[in-house]
Coordinates of N, CA and C in Angstrom, one line a residue:
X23 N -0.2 -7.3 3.8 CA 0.3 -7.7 2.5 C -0.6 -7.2 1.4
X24 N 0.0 -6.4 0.5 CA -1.0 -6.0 -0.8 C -0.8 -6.8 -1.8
X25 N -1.7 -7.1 -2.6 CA -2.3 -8.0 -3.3 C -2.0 -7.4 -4.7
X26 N -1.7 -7.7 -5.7 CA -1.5 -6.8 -6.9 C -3.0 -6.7 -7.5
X27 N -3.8 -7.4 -7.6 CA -5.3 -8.1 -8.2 C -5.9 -6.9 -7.8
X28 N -5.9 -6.1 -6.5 CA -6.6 -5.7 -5.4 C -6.6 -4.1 -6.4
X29 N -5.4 -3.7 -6.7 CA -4.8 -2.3 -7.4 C -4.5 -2.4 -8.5
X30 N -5.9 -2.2 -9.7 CA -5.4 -1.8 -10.5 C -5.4 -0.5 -11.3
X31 N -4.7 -0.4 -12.3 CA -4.2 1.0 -12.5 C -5.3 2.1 -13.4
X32 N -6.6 1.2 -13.6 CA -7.9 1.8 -14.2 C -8.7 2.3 -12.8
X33 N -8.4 1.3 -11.8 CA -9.1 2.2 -10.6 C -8.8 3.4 -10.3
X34 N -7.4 3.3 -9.7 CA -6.5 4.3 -9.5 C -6.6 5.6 -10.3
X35 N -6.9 6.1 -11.1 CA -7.1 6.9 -12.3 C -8.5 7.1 -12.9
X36 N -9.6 6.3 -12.5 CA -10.6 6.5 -12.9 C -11.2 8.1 -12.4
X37 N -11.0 8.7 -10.9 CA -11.2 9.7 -11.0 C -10.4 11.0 -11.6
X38 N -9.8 10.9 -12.1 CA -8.8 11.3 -13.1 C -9.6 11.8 -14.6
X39 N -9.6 10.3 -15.3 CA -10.2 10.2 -16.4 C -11.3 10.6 -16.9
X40 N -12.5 10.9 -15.1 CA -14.0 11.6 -15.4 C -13.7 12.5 -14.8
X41 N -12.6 13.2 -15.1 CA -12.4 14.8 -14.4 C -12.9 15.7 -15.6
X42 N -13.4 17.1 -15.4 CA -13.5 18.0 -16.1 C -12.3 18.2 -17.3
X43 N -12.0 19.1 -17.7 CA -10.9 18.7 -18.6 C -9.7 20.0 -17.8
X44 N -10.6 21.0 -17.1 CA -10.0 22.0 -16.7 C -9.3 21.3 -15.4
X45 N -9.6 20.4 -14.7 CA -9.2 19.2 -13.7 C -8.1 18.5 -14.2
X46 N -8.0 18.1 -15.2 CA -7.4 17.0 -15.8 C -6.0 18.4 -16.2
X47 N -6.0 19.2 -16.2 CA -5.1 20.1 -16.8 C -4.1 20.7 -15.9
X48 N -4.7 20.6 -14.5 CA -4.4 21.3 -13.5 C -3.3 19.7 -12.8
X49 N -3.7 18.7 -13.2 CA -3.7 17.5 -12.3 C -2.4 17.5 -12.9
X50 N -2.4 17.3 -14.5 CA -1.1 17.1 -15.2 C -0.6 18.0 -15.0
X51 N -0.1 19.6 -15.1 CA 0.5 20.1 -14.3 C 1.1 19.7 -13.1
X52 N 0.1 20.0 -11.7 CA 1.2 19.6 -10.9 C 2.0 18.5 -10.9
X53 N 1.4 17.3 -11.7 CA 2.4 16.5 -11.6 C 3.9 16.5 -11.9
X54 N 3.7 17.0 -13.4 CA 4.7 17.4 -13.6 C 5.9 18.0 -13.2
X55 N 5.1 19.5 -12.5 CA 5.8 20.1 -11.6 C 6.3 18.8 -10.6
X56 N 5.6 18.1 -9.8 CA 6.6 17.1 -8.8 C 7.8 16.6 -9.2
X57 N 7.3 15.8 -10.8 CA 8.5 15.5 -11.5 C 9.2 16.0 -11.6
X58 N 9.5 17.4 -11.9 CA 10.5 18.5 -12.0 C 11.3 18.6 -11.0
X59 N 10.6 18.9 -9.7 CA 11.0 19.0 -8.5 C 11.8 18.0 -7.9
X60 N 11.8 17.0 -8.0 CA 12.1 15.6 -7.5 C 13.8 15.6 -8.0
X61 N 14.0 16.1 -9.2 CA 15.2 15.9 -10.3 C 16.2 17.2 -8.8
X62 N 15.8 17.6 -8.6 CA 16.4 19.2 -8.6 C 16.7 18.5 -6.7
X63 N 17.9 19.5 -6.4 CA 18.4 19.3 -5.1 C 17.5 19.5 -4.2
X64 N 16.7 21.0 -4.1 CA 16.3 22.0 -3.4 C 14.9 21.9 -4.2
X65 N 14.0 21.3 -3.4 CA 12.5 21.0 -4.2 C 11.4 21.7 -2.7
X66 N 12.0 22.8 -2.7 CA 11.1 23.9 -1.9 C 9.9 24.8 -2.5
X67 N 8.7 25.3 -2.1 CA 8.3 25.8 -2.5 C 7.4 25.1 -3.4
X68 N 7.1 24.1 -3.5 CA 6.4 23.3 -4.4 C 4.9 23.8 -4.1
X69 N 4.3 24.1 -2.4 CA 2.8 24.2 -2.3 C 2.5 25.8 -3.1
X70 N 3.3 26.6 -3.3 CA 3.4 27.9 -4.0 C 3.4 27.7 -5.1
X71 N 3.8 26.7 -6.1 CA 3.9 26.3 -7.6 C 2.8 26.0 -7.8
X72 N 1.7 24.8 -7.3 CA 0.6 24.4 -7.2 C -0.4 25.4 -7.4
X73 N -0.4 25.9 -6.0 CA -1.1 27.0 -6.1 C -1.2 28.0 -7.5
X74 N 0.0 28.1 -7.6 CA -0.5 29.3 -9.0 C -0.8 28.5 -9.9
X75 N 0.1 27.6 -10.3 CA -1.0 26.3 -11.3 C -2.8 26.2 -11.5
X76 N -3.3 26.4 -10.0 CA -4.4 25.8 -9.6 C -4.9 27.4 -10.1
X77 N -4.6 28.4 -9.3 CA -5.1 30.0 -10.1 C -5.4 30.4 -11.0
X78 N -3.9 29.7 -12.5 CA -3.8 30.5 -13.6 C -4.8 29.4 -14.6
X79 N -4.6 28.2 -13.8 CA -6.0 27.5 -14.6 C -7.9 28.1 -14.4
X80 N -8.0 28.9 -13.3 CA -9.4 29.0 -13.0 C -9.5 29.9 -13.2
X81 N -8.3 31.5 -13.6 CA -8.8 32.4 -14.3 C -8.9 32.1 -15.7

């Protein structure tokens, strides 16, 4: 049984929030991209999207 008390949503996120900012840019991205993906029938190729995400942020 989980506990709601146990999870809250400052925890969950705190390494998030003391991310670098170039971290924090990359993270919102992919997410996004999931979001995107999720909508759409055919949500292939997603670890290929990441990836260049993660690339075009560290050049």
């Amino acid at each position: 049984m989980i506990y709601q008390n146990n999870y809250k949503l400052e925890h969950i996120t705190e390494p998030i929030n003391k991310a670098e900012p170039e971290i924090k840019l990359i993270v919102e991205q992919a997410l996004q991209l999931e979001k995107d993906k999720l909508s759409q029938k055919n949500s292939r190729y997603i670890n290929e999207d990441i990836l260049n995400i993660i690339r075009n942020n560290i050049q």
